[in-house]
GROMACS .gro file of N, CA and C in nm:
model
  480
    1ARG      N    1  -0.764  -2.440  -0.569
    1ARG     CA    2  -0.862  -2.385  -0.661
    1ARG      C    3  -0.991  -2.348  -0.587
    2ALA      N    4  -1.041  -2.441  -0.504
    2ALA     CA    5  -1.163  -2.416  -0.429
    2ALA      C    6  -1.143  -2.299  -0.333
    3ARG      N    7  -1.024  -2.293  -0.273
    3ARG     CA    8  -0.995  -2.185  -0.179
    3ARG      C    9  -0.998  -2.050  -0.249
    4SER      N   10  -0.939  -2.039  -0.367
    4SER     CA   11  -0.936  -1.910  -0.437
    4SER      C   12  -1.077  -1.867  -0.480
    5LEU      N   13  -1.160  -1.962  -0.521
    5LEU     CA   14  -1.299  -1.928  -0.556
    5LEU      C   15  -1.375  -1.883  -0.431
    6PHE      N   16  -1.353  -1.954  -0.322
    6PHE     CA   17  -1.421  -1.918  -0.198
    6PHE      C   18  -1.375  -1.781  -0.149
    7LEU      N   19  -1.244  -1.752  -0.161
    7LEU     CA   20  -1.193  -1.621  -0.121
    7LEU      C   21  -1.251  -1.509  -0.207
    8SER      N   22  -1.271  -1.537  -0.334
    8SER     CA   23  -1.334  -1.439  -0.423
    8SER      C   24  -1.476  -1.408  -0.375
    9PHE      N   25  -1.550  -1.513  -0.339
    9PHE     CA   26  -1.684  -1.495  -0.286
    9PHE      C   27  -1.680  -1.417  -0.154
   10LEU      N   28  -1.587  -1.454  -0.065
   10LEU     CA   29  -1.576  -1.386   0.064
   10LEU      C   30  -1.539  -1.239   0.048
   11SER      N   31  -1.454  -1.209  -0.049
   11SER     CA   32  -1.414  -1.070  -0.073
   11SER      C   33  -1.535  -0.987  -0.113
   12LYS      N   34  -1.618  -1.041  -0.200
   12LYS     CA   35  -1.740  -0.969  -0.242
   12LYS      C   36  -1.833  -0.949  -0.124
   13LYS      N   37  -1.849  -1.053  -0.045
   13LYS     CA   38  -1.938  -1.045   0.072
   13LYS      C   39  -1.881  -0.947   0.176
   14ALA      N   40  -1.750  -0.951   0.199
   14ALA     CA   41  -1.687  -0.859   0.296
   14ALA      C   42  -1.702  -0.715   0.251
   15ARG      N   43  -1.687  -0.690   0.122
   15ARG     CA   44  -1.703  -0.555   0.067
   15ARG      C   45  -1.845  -0.504   0.091
   16LYS      N   46  -1.943  -0.592   0.065
   16LYS     CA   47  -2.084  -0.556   0.087
   16LYS      C   48  -2.109  -0.527   0.234
   17ILE      N   49  -2.055  -0.611   0.321
   17ILE     CA   50  -2.074  -0.591   0.465
   17ILE      C   51  -2.008  -0.460   0.510
   18ALA      N   52  -1.892  -0.428   0.455
   18ALA     CA   53  -1.824  -0.303   0.491
   18ALA      C   54  -1.909  -0.183   0.453
   19PHE      N   55  -1.970  -0.186   0.336
   19PHE     CA   56  -2.056  -0.075   0.294
   19PHE      C   57  -2.179  -0.066   0.383
   20GLU      N   58  -2.238  -0.182   0.416
   20GLU     CA   59  -2.356  -0.182   0.503
   20GLU      C   60  -2.320  -0.135   0.644
   21TYR      N   61  -2.204  -0.172   0.690
   21TYR     CA   62  -2.157  -0.130   0.823
   21TYR      C   63  -2.136   0.022   0.824
   22LYS      N   64  -2.074   0.071   0.718
   22LYS     CA   65  -2.048   0.215   0.708
   22LYS      C   66  -2.181   0.293   0.702
   23ALA      N   67  -2.280   0.234   0.637
   23ALA     CA   68  -2.412   0.298   0.627
   23ALA      C   69  -2.499   0.266   0.749
   24LYS      N   70  -2.439   0.201   0.848
   24LYS     CA   71  -2.505   0.164   0.974
   24LYS      C   72  -2.623   0.069   0.954
   25LYS      N   73  -2.614  -0.014   0.849
   25LYS     CA   74  -2.716  -0.116   0.827
   25LYS      C   75  -2.676  -0.249   0.888
   26LYS      N   76  -2.548  -0.264   0.921
   26LYS     CA   77  -2.498  -0.385   0.987
   26LYS      C   78  -2.438  -0.345   1.121
   27THR      N   79  -2.458  -0.432   1.219
   27THR     CA   80  -2.400  -0.406   1.351
   27THR      C   81  -2.264  -0.474   1.361
   28ALA      N   82  -2.190  -0.438   1.464
   28ALA     CA   83  -2.059  -0.498   1.488
   28ALA      C   84  -2.072  -0.648   1.510
   29ILE      N   85  -2.178  -0.689   1.576
   29ILE     CA   86  -2.199  -0.831   1.603
   29ILE      C   87  -2.217  -0.907   1.472
   30GLU      N   88  -2.294  -0.851   1.380
   30GLU     CA   89  -2.315  -0.916   1.251
   30GLU      C   90  -2.186  -0.928   1.171
   31VAL      N   91  -2.103  -0.823   1.177
   31VAL     CA   92  -1.976  -0.824   1.106
   31VAL      C   93  -1.884  -0.931   1.166
   32LYS      N   94  -1.877  -0.936   1.299
   32LYS     CA   95  -1.791  -1.034   1.365
   32LYS      C   96  -1.839  -1.176   1.336
   33GLN      N   97  -1.970  -1.196   1.331
   33GLN     CA   98  -2.024  -1.329   1.300
   33GLN      C   99  -1.984  -1.372   1.159
   34PHE      N  100  -1.989  -1.279   1.065
   34PHE     CA  101  -1.949  -1.311   0.928
   34PHE      C  102  -1.804  -1.359   0.924
   35PHE      N  103  -1.712  -1.283   0.985
   35PHE     CA  104  -1.572  -1.320   0.981
   35PHE      C  105  -1.545  -1.450   1.058
   36SER      N  106  -1.617  -1.473   1.164
   36SER     CA  107  -1.602  -1.597   1.241
   36SER      C  108  -1.643  -1.717   1.156
   37LYS      N  109  -1.757  -1.708   1.089
   37LYS     CA  110  -1.805  -1.817   1.004
   37LYS      C  111  -1.712  -1.838   0.885
   38ALA      N  112  -1.667  -1.728   0.825
   38ALA     CA  113  -1.578  -1.737   0.710
   38ALA      C  114  -1.446  -1.802   0.749
   39ASP      N  115  -1.392  -1.765   0.865
   39ASP     CA  116  -1.267  -1.825   0.912
   39ASP      C  117  -1.283  -1.975   0.934
   40PHE      N  118  -1.396  -2.016   0.989
   40PHE     CA  119  -1.422  -2.157   1.011
   40PHE      C  120  -1.420  -2.232   0.877
   41CYS      N  121  -1.487  -2.176   0.777
   41CYS     CA  122  -1.490  -2.239   0.645
   41CYS      C  123  -1.351  -2.243   0.581
   42LEU      N  124  -1.276  -2.137   0.598
   42LEU     CA  125  -1.139  -2.135   0.544
   42LEU      C  126  -1.052  -2.241   0.609
   43LYS      N  127  -1.069  -2.260   0.739
   43LYS     CA  128  -0.993  -2.365   0.808
   43LYS      C  129  -1.025  -2.502   0.750
   44LEU      N  130  -1.154  -2.527   0.721
   44LEU     CA  131  -1.193  -2.655   0.663
   44LEU      C  132  -1.132  -2.673   0.525
   45LEU      N  133  -1.128  -2.566   0.446
   45LEU     CA  134  -1.073  -2.574   0.311
   45LEU      C  135  -0.921  -2.591   0.310
   46THR      N  136  -0.855  -2.548   0.416
   46THR     CA  137  -0.709  -2.553   0.419
   46THR      C  138  -0.657  -2.665   0.509
   47LYS      N  139  -0.742  -2.760   0.542
   47LYS     CA  140  -0.702  -2.871   0.629
   47LYS      C  141  -0.580  -2.945   0.575
   48ASN      N  142  -0.575  -2.963   0.446
   48ASN     CA  143  -0.464  -3.035   0.384
   48ASN      C  144  -0.333  -2.956   0.388
   49HIS      N  145  -0.342  -2.829   0.419
   49HIS     CA  146  -0.223  -2.743   0.425
   49HIS      C  147  -0.189  -2.706   0.569
   50GLY      N  148  -0.223  -2.793   0.661
   50GLY     CA  149  -0.192  -2.771   0.802
   50GLY      C  150  -0.282  -2.667   0.868
   51GLY      N  151  -0.395  -2.634   0.806
   51GLY     CA  152  -0.487  -2.538   0.865
   51GLY      C  153  -0.442  -2.394   0.850
   52LYS      N  154  -0.336  -2.371   0.774
   52LYS     CA  155  -0.287  -2.235   0.756
   52LYS      C  156  -0.392  -2.153   0.682
   53GLN      N  157  -0.426  -2.038   0.736
   53GLN     CA  158  -0.531  -1.957   0.677
   53GLN      C  159  -0.478  -1.848   0.585
   54MET      N  160  -0.362  -1.796   0.611
   54MET     CA  161  -0.310  -1.684   0.533
   54MET      C  162  -0.171  -1.715   0.480
   55ASP      N  163  -0.150  -1.682   0.354
   55ASP     CA  164  -0.014  -1.688   0.302
   55ASP      C  165   0.053  -1.553   0.330
   56VAL      N  166   0.175  -1.536   0.290
   56VAL     CA  167   0.251  -1.414   0.321
   56VAL      C  168   0.181  -1.289   0.266
   57ASN      N  169   0.133  -1.296   0.143
   57ASN     CA  170   0.068  -1.180   0.082
   57ASN      C  171  -0.064  -1.146   0.151
   58GLU      N  172  -0.139  -1.248   0.189
   58GLU     CA  173  -0.264  -1.226   0.259
   58GLU      C  174  -0.239  -1.164   0.397
   59GLU      N  175  -0.132  -1.206   0.460
   59GLU     CA  176  -0.096  -1.150   0.591
   59GLU      C  177  -0.059  -1.002   0.579
   60ILE      N  178   0.005  -0.965   0.469
   60ILE     CA  179   0.038  -0.823   0.446
   60ILE      C  180  -0.091  -0.742   0.437
   61ALA      N  181  -0.189  -0.790   0.361
   61ALA     CA  182  -0.317  -0.720   0.348
   61ALA      C  183  -0.387  -0.712   0.483
   62TYR      N  184  -0.380  -0.820   0.560
   62TYR     CA  185  -0.441  -0.822   0.693
   62TYR      C  186  -0.378  -0.716   0.784
   63LYS      N  187  -0.247  -0.708   0.783
   63LYS     CA  188  -0.176  -0.611   0.868
   63LYS      C  189  -0.209  -0.467   0.828
   64ILE      N  190  -0.217  -0.441   0.698
   64ILE     CA  191  -0.253  -0.306   0.654
   64ILE      C  192  -0.399  -0.276   0.692
   65GLY      N  193  -0.483  -0.377   0.688
   65GLY     CA  194  -0.620  -0.361   0.735
   65GLY      C  195  -0.626  -0.328   0.883
   66GLU      N  196  -0.543  -0.395   0.961
   66GLU     CA  197  -0.537  -0.364   1.105
   66GLU      C  198  -0.496  -0.219   1.127
   67ILE      N  199  -0.396  -0.176   1.053
   67ILE     CA  200  -0.349  -0.037   1.065
   67ILE      C  201  -0.461   0.059   1.026
   68ALA      N  202  -0.534   0.028   0.920
   68ALA     CA  203  -0.643   0.114   0.875
   68ALA      C  204  -0.755   0.120   0.980
   69GLY      N  205  -0.790   0.005   1.036
   69GLY     CA  206  -0.894   0.003   1.140
   69GLY      C  207  -0.855   0.083   1.262
   70ARG      N  208  -0.732   0.067   1.305
   70ARG     CA  209  -0.684   0.142   1.422
   70ARG      C  210  -0.681   0.293   1.391
   71TYR      N  211  -0.640   0.327   1.269
   71TYR     CA  212  -0.635   0.467   1.227
   71TYR      C  213  -0.775   0.530   1.233
   72ILE      N  214  -0.874   0.461   1.180
   72ILE     CA  215  -1.011   0.513   1.181
   72ILE      C  216  -1.058   0.532   1.324
   73ASN      N  217  -1.037   0.433   1.410
   73ASN     CA  218  -1.077   0.445   1.550
   73ASN      C  219  -1.005   0.561   1.619
   74SER      N  220  -0.876   0.575   1.593
   74SER     CA  221  -0.798   0.683   1.655
   74SER      C  222  -0.847   0.820   1.612
   75LYS      N  223  -0.875   0.833   1.484
   75LYS     CA  224  -0.926   0.961   1.433
   75LYS      C  225  -1.062   0.994   1.494
   76ARG      N  226  -1.146   0.893   1.512
   76ARG     CA  227  -1.277   0.916   1.575
   76ARG      C  228  -1.260   0.961   1.719
   77LYS      N  229  -1.174   0.891   1.793
   77LYS     CA  230  -1.153   0.926   1.933
   77LYS      C  231  -1.097   1.066   1.949
   78ALA      N  232  -1.010   1.106   1.857
   78ALA     CA  233  -0.950   1.239   1.862
   78ALA      C  234  -1.041   1.345   1.800
   79ARG      N  235  -1.154   1.303   1.748
   79ARG     CA  236  -1.248   1.392   1.680
   79ARG      C  237  -1.182   1.467   1.565
   80GLU      N  238  -1.102   1.392   1.489
   80GLU     CA  239  -1.033   1.447   1.373
   80GLU      C  240  -1.083   1.384   1.243
   81THR      N  241  -1.202   1.326   1.245
   81THR     CA  242  -1.250   1.262   1.124
   81THR      C  243  -1.296   1.365   1.021
   82THR      N  244  -1.274   1.329   0.897
   82THR     CA  245  -1.325   1.408   0.786
   82THR      C  246  -1.410   1.314   0.700
   83ASN      N  247  -1.467   1.367   0.595
   83ASN     CA  248  -1.547   1.282   0.507
   83ASN      C  249  -1.463   1.172   0.443
   84SER      N  250  -1.334   1.192   0.433
   84SER     CA  251  -1.250   1.094   0.365
   84SER      C  252  -1.181   0.995   0.460
   85THR      N  253  -1.198   1.009   0.589
   85THR     CA  254  -1.130   0.921   0.684
   85THR      C  255  -1.163   0.774   0.660
   86GLU      N  256  -1.290   0.745   0.636
   86GLU     CA  257  -1.333   0.606   0.620
   86GLU      C  258  -1.331   0.560   0.474
   87ASP      N  259  -1.282   0.643   0.385
   87ASP     CA  260  -1.275   0.604   0.244
   87ASP      C  261  -1.188   0.482   0.221
   88VAL      N  262  -1.097   0.454   0.312
   88VAL     CA  263  -1.011   0.336   0.296
   88VAL      C  264  -1.094   0.207   0.299
   89LEU      N  265  -1.217   0.215   0.347
   89LEU     CA  266  -1.305   0.098   0.350
   89LEU      C  267  -1.391   0.085   0.225
   90ALA      N  268  -1.373   0.175   0.129
   90ALA     CA  269  -1.467   0.181   0.017
   90ALA      C  270  -1.406   0.156  -0.120
   91TYR      N  271  -1.290   0.097  -0.127
   91TYR     CA  272  -1.230   0.074  -0.258
   91TYR      C  273  -1.286  -0.053  -0.321
   92SER      N  274  -1.284  -0.057  -0.453
   92SER     CA  275  -1.341  -0.172  -0.524
   92SER      C  276  -1.245  -0.290  -0.529
   93LYS      N  277  -1.116  -0.264  -0.513
   93LYS     CA  278  -1.018  -0.372  -0.516
   93LYS      C  279  -0.902  -0.337  -0.424
   94TYR      N  280  -0.853  -0.436  -0.352
   94TYR     CA  281  -0.741  -0.416  -0.261
   94TYR      C  282  -0.621  -0.497  -0.310
   95ASP      N  283  -0.562  -0.449  -0.420
   95ASP     CA  284  -0.442  -0.512  -0.474
   95ASP      C  285  -0.319  -0.443  -0.415
   96ARG      N  286  -0.201  -0.479  -0.460
   96ARG     CA  287  -0.078  -0.424  -0.404
   96ARG      C  288  -0.073  -0.272  -0.412
   97ASP      N  289  -0.108  -0.215  -0.528
   97ASP     CA  290  -0.102  -0.069  -0.542
   97ASP      C  291  -0.198   0.003  -0.449
   98LYS      N  292  -0.320  -0.050  -0.434
   98LYS     CA  293  -0.418   0.014  -0.347
   98LYS      C  294  -0.375   0.002  -0.201
   99LEU      N  295  -0.319  -0.112  -0.162
   99LEU     CA  296  -0.272  -0.129  -0.025
   99LEU      C  297  -0.155  -0.036   0.005
  100ARG      N  298  -0.066  -0.017  -0.091
  100ARG     CA  299   0.043   0.080  -0.075
  100ARG      C  300  -0.013   0.220  -0.054
  101PHE      N  301  -0.110   0.257  -0.138
  101PHE     CA  302  -0.171   0.389  -0.130
  101PHE      C  303  -0.236   0.411   0.007
  102ILE      N  304  -0.310   0.311   0.054
  102ILE     CA  305  -0.376   0.321   0.185
  102ILE      C  306  -0.272   0.340   0.294
  103PHE      N  307  -0.167   0.260   0.291
  103PHE     CA  308  -0.062   0.269   0.393
  103PHE      C  309   0.002   0.408   0.392
  104GLN      N  310   0.034   0.460   0.274
  104GLN     CA  311   0.095   0.593   0.264
  104GLN      C  312   0.000   0.701   0.314
  105ARG      N  313  -0.127   0.687   0.280
  105ARG     CA  314  -0.228   0.785   0.323
  105ARG      C  315  -0.242   0.786   0.475
  106ILE      N  316  -0.241   0.669   0.536
  106ILE     CA  317  -0.252   0.660   0.681
  106ILE      C  318  -0.128   0.720   0.748
  107CYS      N  319  -0.011   0.691   0.694
  107CYS     CA  320   0.112   0.748   0.749
  107CYS      C  321   0.110   0.900   0.740
  108GLN      N  322   0.065   0.951   0.628
  108GLN     CA  323   0.057   1.096   0.610
  108GLN      C  324  -0.047   1.156   0.706
  109GLY      N  325  -0.163   1.093   0.715
  109GLY     CA  326  -0.268   1.142   0.806
  109GLY      C  327  -0.223   1.139   0.951
  110THR      N  328  -0.147   1.039   0.987
  110THR     CA  329  -0.094   1.029   1.123
  110THR      C  330   0.003   1.141   1.151
  111SER      N  331   0.092   1.167   1.057
  111SER     CA  332   0.193   1.272   1.079
  111SER      C  333   0.132   1.411   1.083
  112LEU      N  334   0.015   1.429   1.021
  112LEU     CA  335  -0.050   1.560   1.020
  112LEU      C  336  -0.146   1.580   1.137
  113SER      N  337  -0.162   1.479   1.220
  113SER     CA  338  -0.254   1.488   1.332
  113SER      C  339  -0.208   1.595   1.432
  114LYS      N  340  -0.306   1.666   1.486
  114LYS     CA  341  -0.277   1.768   1.587
  114LYS      C  342  -0.273   1.707   1.727
  115ASN      N  343  -0.325   1.587   1.739
  115ASN     CA  344  -0.331   1.518   1.867
  115ASN      C  345  -0.202   1.436   1.886
  116GLU      N  346  -0.117   1.480   1.977
  116GLU     CA  347   0.013   1.414   1.997
  116GLU      C  348  -0.001   1.271   2.049
  117THR      N  349  -0.101   1.245   2.131
  117THR     CA  350  -0.122   1.110   2.183
  117THR      C  351  -0.158   1.016   2.068
  118LEU      N  352  -0.251   1.061   1.984
  118LEU     CA  353  -0.290   0.982   1.867
  118LEU      C  354  -0.169   0.957   1.779
  119LYS      N  355  -0.092   1.060   1.757
  119LYS     CA  356   0.025   1.049   1.669
  119LYS      C  357   0.124   0.945   1.722
  120LYS      N  358   0.155   0.953   1.851
  120LYS     CA  359   0.250   0.859   1.911
  120LYS      C  360   0.196   0.716   1.910
  121ASP      N  361   0.069   0.701   1.948
  121ASP     CA  362   0.008   0.567   1.950
  121ASP      C  363   0.005   0.505   1.811
  122MET      N  364  -0.034   0.583   1.712
  122MET     CA  365  -0.040   0.531   1.576
  122MET      C  366   0.099   0.501   1.521
  123GLU      N  367   0.195   0.587   1.549
  123GLU     CA  368   0.331   0.562   1.501
  123GLU      C  369   0.386   0.431   1.559
  124THR      N  370   0.359   0.406   1.687
  124THR     CA  371   0.402   0.282   1.751
  124THR      C  372   0.330   0.163   1.689
  125PHE      N  373   0.199   0.176   1.669
  125PHE     CA  374   0.121   0.066   1.612
  125PHE      C  375   0.167   0.037   1.469
  126ILE      N  376   0.190   0.140   1.391
  126ILE     CA  377   0.238   0.123   1.254
  126ILE      C  378   0.374   0.053   1.253
  127LYS      N  379   0.461   0.097   1.342
  127LYS     CA  380   0.595   0.036   1.350
  127LYS      C  381   0.585  -0.112   1.383
  128ASP      N  382   0.494  -0.147   1.475
  128ASP     CA  383   0.477  -0.286   1.517
  128ASP      C  384   0.410  -0.373   1.410
  129LYS      N  385   0.317  -0.316   1.336
  129LYS     CA  386   0.236  -0.393   1.240
  129LYS      C  387   0.282  -0.381   1.096
  130LYS      N  388   0.369  -0.288   1.067
  130LYS     CA  389   0.412  -0.266   0.928
  130LYS      C  390   0.468  -0.396   0.870
  131PRO      N  391   0.414  -0.437   0.755
  131PRO     CA  392   0.468  -0.559   0.692
  131PRO      C  393   0.616  -0.541   0.656
  132GLN      N  394   0.692  -0.647   0.673
  132GLN     CA  395   0.836  -0.641   0.646
  132GLN      C  396   0.867  -0.658   0.498
  133THR      N  397   0.772  -0.711   0.423
  133THR     CA  398   0.791  -0.730   0.280
  133THR      C  399   0.671  -0.672   0.206
  134GLU      N  400   0.676  -0.678   0.075
  134GLU     CA  401   0.564  -0.634  -0.008
  134GLU      C  402   0.501  -0.754  -0.074
  135ILE      N  403   0.383  -0.735  -0.124
  135ILE     CA  404   0.317  -0.840  -0.201
  135ILE      C  405   0.400  -0.866  -0.325
  136SER      N  406   0.419  -0.992  -0.355
  136SER     CA  407   0.506  -1.032  -0.466
  136SER      C  408   0.453  -0.980  -0.601
  137ASP      N  409   0.545  -0.963  -0.694
  137ASP     CA  410   0.508  -0.915  -0.828
  137ASP      C  411   0.407  -1.007  -0.895
  138SER      N  412   0.426  -1.136  -0.878
  138SER     CA  413   0.336  -1.233  -0.943
  138SER      C  414   0.193  -1.226  -0.890
  139ASP      N  415   0.177  -1.176  -0.767
  139ASP     CA  416   0.044  -1.167  -0.706
  139ASP      C  417  -0.003  -1.024  -0.688
  140SER      N  418   0.063  -0.929  -0.751
  140SER     CA  419   0.034  -0.787  -0.727
  140SER      C  420  -0.106  -0.744  -0.771
  141GLU      N  421  -0.166  -0.815  -0.864
  141GLU     CA  422  -0.299  -0.778  -0.915
  141GLU      C  423  -0.413  -0.849  -0.843
  142LYS      N  424  -0.381  -0.943  -0.755
  142LYS     CA  425  -0.486  -1.015  -0.682
  142LYS      C  426  -0.559  -0.921  -0.587
  143ASP      N  427  -0.684  -0.954  -0.564
  143ASP     CA  428  -0.766  -0.875  -0.473
  143ASP      C  429  -0.758  -0.938  -0.333
  144TYR      N  430  -0.709  -0.861  -0.238
  144TYR     CA  431  -0.694  -0.908  -0.100
  144TYR      C  432  -0.798  -0.845  -0.007
  145ALA      N  433  -0.915  -0.814  -0.063
  145ALA     CA  434  -1.018  -0.743   0.012
  145ALA      C  435  -1.059  -0.816   0.139
  146TYR      N  436  -1.080  -0.946   0.132
  146TYR     CA  437  -1.125  -1.020   0.250
  146TYR      C  438  -1.028  -1.002   0.366
  147PHE      N  439  -0.900  -1.016   0.339
  147PHE     CA  440  -0.800  -1.008   0.445
  147PHE      C  441  -0.782  -0.865   0.495
  148PHE      N  442  -0.793  -0.768   0.405
  148PHE     CA  443  -0.787  -0.628   0.446
  148PHE      C  444  -0.903  -0.596   0.540
  149TYR      N  445  -1.025  -0.633   0.498
  149TYR     CA  446  -1.143  -0.605   0.582
  149TYR      C  447  -1.138  -0.680   0.714
  150LYS      N  448  -1.089  -0.803   0.711
  150LYS     CA  449  -1.077  -0.880   0.835
  150LYS      C  450  -0.986  -0.807   0.933
  151GLY      N  451  -0.873  -0.759   0.887
  151GLY     CA  452  -0.782  -0.683   0.973
  151GLY      C  453  -0.844  -0.553   1.021
  152ALA      N  454  -0.911  -0.483   0.931
  152ALA     CA  455  -0.973  -0.355   0.968
  152ALA      C  456  -1.080  -0.376   1.074
  153PHE      N  457  -1.167  -0.474   1.053
  153PHE     CA  458  -1.275  -0.495   1.150
  153PHE      C  459  -1.227  -0.557   1.279
  154ASP      N  460  -1.115  -0.628   1.276
  154ASP     CA  461  -1.056  -0.676   1.402
  154ASP      C  462  -1.017  -0.557   1.489
  155GLN      N  463  -0.973  -0.448   1.428
  155GLN     CA  464  -0.934  -0.329   1.503
  155GLN      C  465  -1.052  -0.236   1.530
  156LEU      N  466  -1.143  -0.226   1.435
  156LEU     CA  467  -1.258  -0.137   1.454
  156LEU      C  468  -1.345  -0.182   1.570
  157GLY      N  469  -1.358  -0.310   1.585
  157GLY     CA  470  -1.433  -0.363   1.698
  157GLY      C  471  -1.577  -0.316   1.703
  158GLY      N  472  -1.628  -0.271   1.592
  158GLY     CA  473  -1.768  -0.232   1.588
  158GLY      C  474  -1.797  -0.089   1.624
  159VAL      N  475  -1.696  -0.011   1.656
  159VAL     CA  476  -1.720   0.130   1.691
  159VAL      C  477  -1.746   0.206   1.562
  160MET      N  478  -1.860   0.268   1.552
  160MET     CA  479  -1.890   0.343   1.429
  160MET      C  480  -1.921   0.485   1.458
   0.00000   0.00000   0.00000
């Protein structure tokens, strides 16, 4: 119970940080510090569960976040960004349907890339990181924003 309340708080805070980062009001160091502190607190809250930080559904959101972060970085490096490239960081909720949509959008954007290196690198990364399962029906409406943003910022590495 405490963990779910804390995750709700972290999701709101991560969303705010993502918007501030996008608006260049937060630096990469500040974003990394937030996730480092949050992870430490999550470890303390999950001590009774062997210190496990992510369940299967949370890991799916994290992996899609990693794919999204890598996609944004790749598009920037290839100079193929549009106004909508970073929109994946601006949704109000990251439930199963939104994560599916993001994944499909990234796959489509990758296949339409004119840069063959970017296309090959992203296809390999997607193949390696693609979740093997989907978020369960019983948890499909949960907001996985914290884990999505954590994955995205692990890949973004502060490059804006």
